[in-house]
Short mmCIF file of N, CA, C and O in Angstrom, two decimals:
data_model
loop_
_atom_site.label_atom_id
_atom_site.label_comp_id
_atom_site.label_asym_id
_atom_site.label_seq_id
_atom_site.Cartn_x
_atom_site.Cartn_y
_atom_site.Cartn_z
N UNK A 1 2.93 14.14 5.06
CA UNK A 1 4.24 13.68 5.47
C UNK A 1 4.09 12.31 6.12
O UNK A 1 3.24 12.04 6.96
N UNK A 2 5.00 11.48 5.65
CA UNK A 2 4.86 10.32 5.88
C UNK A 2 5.98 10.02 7.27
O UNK A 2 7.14 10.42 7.35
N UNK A 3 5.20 9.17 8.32
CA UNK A 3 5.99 9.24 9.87
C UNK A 3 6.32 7.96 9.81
O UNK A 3 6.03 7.10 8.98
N UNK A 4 6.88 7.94 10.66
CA UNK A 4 8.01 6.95 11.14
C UNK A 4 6.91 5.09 11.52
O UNK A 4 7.18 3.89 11.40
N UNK A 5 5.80 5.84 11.94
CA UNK A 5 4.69 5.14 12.47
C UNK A 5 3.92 4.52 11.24
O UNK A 5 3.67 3.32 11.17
N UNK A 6 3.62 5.32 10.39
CA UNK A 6 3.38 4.54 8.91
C UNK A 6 4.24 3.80 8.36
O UNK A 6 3.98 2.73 7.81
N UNK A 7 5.49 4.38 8.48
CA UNK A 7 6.38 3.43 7.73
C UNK A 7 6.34 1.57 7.70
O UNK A 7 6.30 0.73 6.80
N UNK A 8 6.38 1.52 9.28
CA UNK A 8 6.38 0.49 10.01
C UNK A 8 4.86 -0.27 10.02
O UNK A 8 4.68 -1.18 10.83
N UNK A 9 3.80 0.16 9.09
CA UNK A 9 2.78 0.14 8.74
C UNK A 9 2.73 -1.35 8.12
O UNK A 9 3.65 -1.45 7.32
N UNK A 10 1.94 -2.58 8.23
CA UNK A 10 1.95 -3.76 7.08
C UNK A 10 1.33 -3.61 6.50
O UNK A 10 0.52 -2.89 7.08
N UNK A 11 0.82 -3.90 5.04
CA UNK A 11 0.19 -3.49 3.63
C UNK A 11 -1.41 -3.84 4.66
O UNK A 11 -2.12 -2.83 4.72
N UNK A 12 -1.93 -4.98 5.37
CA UNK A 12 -3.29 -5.17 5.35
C UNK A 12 -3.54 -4.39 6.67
O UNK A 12 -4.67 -4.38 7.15
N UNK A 13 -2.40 -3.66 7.33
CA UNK A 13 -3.07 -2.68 8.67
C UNK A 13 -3.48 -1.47 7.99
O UNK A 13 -4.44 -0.80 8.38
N UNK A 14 -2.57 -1.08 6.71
CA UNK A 14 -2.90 0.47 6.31
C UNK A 14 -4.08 0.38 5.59
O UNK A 14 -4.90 1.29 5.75
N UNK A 15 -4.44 -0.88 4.54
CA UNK A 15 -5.33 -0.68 3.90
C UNK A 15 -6.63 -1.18 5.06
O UNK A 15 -7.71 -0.71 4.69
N UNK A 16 -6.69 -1.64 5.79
CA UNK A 16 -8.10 -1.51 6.77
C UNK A 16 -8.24 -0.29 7.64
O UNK A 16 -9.31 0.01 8.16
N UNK A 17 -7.19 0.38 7.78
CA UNK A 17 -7.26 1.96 7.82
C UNK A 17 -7.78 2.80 7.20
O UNK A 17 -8.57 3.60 7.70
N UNK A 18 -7.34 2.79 5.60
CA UNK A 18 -7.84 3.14 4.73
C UNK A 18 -8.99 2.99 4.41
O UNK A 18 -9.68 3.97 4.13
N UNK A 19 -9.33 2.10 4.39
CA UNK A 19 -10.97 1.60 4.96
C UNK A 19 -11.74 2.26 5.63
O UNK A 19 -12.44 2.87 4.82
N UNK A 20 -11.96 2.44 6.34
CA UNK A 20 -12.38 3.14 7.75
C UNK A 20 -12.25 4.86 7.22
O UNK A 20 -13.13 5.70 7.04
N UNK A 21 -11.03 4.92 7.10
CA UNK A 21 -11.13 6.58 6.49
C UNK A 21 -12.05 6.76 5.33
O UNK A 21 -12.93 7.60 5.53
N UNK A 22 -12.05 6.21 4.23
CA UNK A 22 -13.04 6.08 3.30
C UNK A 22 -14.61 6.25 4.06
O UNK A 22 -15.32 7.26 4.09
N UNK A 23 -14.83 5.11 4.55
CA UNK A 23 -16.40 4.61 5.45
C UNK A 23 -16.68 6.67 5.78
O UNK A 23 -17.13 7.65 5.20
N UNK A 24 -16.21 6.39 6.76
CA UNK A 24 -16.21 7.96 7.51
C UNK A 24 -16.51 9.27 6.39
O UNK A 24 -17.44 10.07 6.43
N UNK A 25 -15.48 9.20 5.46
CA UNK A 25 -15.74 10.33 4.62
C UNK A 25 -17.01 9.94 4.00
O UNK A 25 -17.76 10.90 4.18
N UNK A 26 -17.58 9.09 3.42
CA UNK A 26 -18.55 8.33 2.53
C UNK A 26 -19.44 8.82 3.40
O UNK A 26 -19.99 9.78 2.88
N UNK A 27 -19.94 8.56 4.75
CA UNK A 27 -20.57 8.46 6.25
C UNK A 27 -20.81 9.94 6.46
O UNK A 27 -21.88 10.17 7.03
N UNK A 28 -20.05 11.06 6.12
CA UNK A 28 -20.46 12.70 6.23
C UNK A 28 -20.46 13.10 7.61
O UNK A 28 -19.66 12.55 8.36
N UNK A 29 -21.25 13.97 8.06
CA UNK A 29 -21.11 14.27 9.37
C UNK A 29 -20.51 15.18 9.67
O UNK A 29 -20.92 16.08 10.40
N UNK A 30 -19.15 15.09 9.03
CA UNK A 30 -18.19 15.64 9.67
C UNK A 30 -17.63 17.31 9.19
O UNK A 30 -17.84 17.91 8.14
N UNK A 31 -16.99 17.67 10.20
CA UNK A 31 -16.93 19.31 9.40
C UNK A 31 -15.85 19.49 8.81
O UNK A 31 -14.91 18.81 9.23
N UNK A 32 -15.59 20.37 7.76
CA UNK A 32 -14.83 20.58 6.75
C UNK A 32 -13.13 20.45 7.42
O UNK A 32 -12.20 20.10 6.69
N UNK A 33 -12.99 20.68 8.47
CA UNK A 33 -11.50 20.27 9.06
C UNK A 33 -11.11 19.26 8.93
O UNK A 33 -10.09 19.00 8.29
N UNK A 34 -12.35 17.90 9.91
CA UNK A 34 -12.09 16.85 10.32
C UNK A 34 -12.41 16.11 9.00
O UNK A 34 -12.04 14.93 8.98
N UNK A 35 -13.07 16.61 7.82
CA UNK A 35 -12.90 15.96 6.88
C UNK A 35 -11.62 16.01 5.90
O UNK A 35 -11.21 14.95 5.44
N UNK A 36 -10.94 17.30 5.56
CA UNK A 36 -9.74 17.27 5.28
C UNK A 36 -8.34 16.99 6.41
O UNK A 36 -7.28 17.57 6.19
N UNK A 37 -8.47 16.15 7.47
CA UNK A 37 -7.36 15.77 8.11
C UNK A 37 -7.91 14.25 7.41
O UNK A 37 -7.12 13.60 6.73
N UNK A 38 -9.21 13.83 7.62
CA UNK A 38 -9.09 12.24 6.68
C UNK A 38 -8.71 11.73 5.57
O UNK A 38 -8.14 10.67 5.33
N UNK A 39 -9.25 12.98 4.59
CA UNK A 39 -8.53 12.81 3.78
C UNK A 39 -7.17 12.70 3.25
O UNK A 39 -6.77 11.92 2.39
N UNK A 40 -6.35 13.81 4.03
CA UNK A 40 -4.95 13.63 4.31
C UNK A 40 -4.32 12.66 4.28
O UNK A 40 -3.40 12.42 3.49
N UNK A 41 -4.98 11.57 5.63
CA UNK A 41 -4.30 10.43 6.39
C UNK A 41 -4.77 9.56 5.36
O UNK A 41 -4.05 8.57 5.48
N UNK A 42 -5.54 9.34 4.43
CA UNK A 42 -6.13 8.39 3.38
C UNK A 42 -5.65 8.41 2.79
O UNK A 42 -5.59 7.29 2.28
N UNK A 43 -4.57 9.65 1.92
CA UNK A 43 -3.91 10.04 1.33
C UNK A 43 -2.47 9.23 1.50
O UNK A 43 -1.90 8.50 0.69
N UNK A 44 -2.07 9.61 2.91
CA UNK A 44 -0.72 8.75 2.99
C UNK A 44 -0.98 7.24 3.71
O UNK A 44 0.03 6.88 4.31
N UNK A 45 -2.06 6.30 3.81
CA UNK A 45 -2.30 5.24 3.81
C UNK A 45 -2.28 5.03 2.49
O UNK A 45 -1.91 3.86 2.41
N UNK A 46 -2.51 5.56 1.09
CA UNK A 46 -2.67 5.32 0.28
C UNK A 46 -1.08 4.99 -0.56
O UNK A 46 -0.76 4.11 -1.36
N UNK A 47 -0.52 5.86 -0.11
CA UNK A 47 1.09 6.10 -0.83
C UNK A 47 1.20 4.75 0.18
O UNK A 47 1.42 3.75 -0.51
N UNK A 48 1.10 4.43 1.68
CA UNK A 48 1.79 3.18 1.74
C UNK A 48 2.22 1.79 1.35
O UNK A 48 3.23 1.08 1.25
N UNK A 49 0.23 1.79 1.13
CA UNK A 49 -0.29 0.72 0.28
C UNK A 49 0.23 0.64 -0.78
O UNK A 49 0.69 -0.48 -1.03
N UNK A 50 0.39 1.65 -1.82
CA UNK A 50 1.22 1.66 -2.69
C UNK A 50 2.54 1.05 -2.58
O UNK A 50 2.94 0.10 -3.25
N UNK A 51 3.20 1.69 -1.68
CA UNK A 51 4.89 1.07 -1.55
C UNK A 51 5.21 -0.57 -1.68
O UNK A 51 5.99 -1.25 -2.34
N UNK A 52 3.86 -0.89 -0.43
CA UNK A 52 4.09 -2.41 -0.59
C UNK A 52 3.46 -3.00 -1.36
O UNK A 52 3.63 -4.22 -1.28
N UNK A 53 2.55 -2.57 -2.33
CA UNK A 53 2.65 -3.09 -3.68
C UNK A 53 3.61 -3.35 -4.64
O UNK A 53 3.97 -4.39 -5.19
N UNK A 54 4.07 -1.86 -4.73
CA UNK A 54 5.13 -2.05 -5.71
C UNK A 54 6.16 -2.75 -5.68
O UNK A 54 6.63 -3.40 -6.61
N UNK A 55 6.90 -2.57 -3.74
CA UNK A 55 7.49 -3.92 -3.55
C UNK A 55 7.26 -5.24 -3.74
O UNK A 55 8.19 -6.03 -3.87
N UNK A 56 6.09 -5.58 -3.76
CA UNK A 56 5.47 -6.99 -4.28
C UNK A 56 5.97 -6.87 -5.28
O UNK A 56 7.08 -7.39 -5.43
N UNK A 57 5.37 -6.17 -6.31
CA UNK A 57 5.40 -6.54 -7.84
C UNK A 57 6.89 -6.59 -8.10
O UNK A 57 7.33 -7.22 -9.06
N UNK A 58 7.97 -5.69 -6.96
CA UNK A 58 9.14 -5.66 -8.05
C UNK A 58 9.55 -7.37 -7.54
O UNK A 58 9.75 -8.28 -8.34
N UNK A 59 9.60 -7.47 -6.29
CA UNK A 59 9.78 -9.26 -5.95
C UNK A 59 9.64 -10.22 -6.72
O UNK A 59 10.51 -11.04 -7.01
N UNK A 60 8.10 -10.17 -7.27
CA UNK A 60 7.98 -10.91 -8.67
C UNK A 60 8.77 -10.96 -9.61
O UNK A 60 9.41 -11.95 -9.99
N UNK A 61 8.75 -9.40 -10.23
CA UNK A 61 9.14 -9.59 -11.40
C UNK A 61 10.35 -10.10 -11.28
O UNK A 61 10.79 -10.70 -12.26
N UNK A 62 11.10 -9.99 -10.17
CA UNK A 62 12.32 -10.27 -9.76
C UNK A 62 12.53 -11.78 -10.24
O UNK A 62 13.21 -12.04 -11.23
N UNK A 63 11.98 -12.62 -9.55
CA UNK A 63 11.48 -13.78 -9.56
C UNK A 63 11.36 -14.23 -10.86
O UNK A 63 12.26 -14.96 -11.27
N UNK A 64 10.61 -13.99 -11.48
CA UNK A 64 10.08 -14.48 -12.96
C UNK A 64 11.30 -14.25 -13.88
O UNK A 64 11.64 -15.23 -14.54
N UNK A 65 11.97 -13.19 -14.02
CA UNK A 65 12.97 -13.01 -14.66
C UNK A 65 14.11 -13.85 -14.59
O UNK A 65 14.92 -14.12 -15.48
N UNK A 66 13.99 -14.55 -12.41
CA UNK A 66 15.47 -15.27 -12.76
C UNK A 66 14.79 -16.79 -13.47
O UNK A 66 15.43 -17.38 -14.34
N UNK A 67 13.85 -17.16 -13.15
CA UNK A 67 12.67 -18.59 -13.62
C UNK A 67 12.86 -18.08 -15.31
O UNK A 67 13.41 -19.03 -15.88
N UNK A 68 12.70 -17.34 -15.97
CA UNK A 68 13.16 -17.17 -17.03
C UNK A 68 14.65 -17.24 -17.66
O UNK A 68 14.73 -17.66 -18.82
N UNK A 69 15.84 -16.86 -16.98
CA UNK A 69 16.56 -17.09 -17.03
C UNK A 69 17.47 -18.67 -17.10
O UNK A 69 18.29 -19.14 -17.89
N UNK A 70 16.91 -19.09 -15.97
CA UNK A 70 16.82 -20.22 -15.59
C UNK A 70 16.65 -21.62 -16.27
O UNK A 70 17.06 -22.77 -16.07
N UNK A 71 15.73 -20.84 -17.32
CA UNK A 71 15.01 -21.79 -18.34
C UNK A 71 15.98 -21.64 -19.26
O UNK A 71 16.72 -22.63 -19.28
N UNK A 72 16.33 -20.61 -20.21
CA UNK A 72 17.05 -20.25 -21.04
C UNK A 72 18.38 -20.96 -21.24
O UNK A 72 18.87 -21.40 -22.29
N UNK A 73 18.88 -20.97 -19.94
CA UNK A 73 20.55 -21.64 -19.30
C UNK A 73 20.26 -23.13 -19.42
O UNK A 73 21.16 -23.97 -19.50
N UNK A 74 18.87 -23.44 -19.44
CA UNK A 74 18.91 -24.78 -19.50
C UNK A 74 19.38 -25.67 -18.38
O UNK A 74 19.67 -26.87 -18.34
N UNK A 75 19.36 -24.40 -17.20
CA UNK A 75 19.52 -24.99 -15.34
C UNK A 75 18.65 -25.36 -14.67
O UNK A 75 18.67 -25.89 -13.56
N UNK A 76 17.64 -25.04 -15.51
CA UNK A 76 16.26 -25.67 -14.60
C UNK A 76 16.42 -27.22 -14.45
O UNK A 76 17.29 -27.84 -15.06
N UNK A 77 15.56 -27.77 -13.62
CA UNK A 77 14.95 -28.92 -13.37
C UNK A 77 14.41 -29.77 -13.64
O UNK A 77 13.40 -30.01 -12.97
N UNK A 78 14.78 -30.74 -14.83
CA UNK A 78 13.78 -31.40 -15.46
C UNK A 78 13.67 -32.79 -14.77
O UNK A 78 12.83 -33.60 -15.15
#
């Protein structure tokens, strides 16, 4: 379940989180609890990272489409 506290998460805080959770699991040690609560939280660092990806990419494509457009209309800038 994704909290209120992730949400508010920026793409390079979750993924150096994510980081660290990885290291740790990779790193062993740990007992079968404390390894499935990391994984968990890696889990929804992972869906975050995701989000603000995809928000990136849709920005772009956003972007490119109107620069395409743009061109087409013959409004661009020459």
């Amino acid at each position: 379940m994704t909290g209120k506290t992730d949400e508010a998460l920026g793409y390079e805080q979750a993924r150096d989180e994510l980081i660290e959770v990885v290291r740790r699991l990779e790193a062993g040690g740990t007992t079968l609890e404390e390894s499935l609560a990391l994984w968990e939280r890696g889990e929804e660092l992972a869906k975050v990272c995701r989000r603000w990806l995809e928000g990136a990419r849709a920005r772009l494509d956003a972007a490119m489409a109107e620069e395409s457009q743009e061109e087409d209309t013959g409004s661009g800038s020459e």
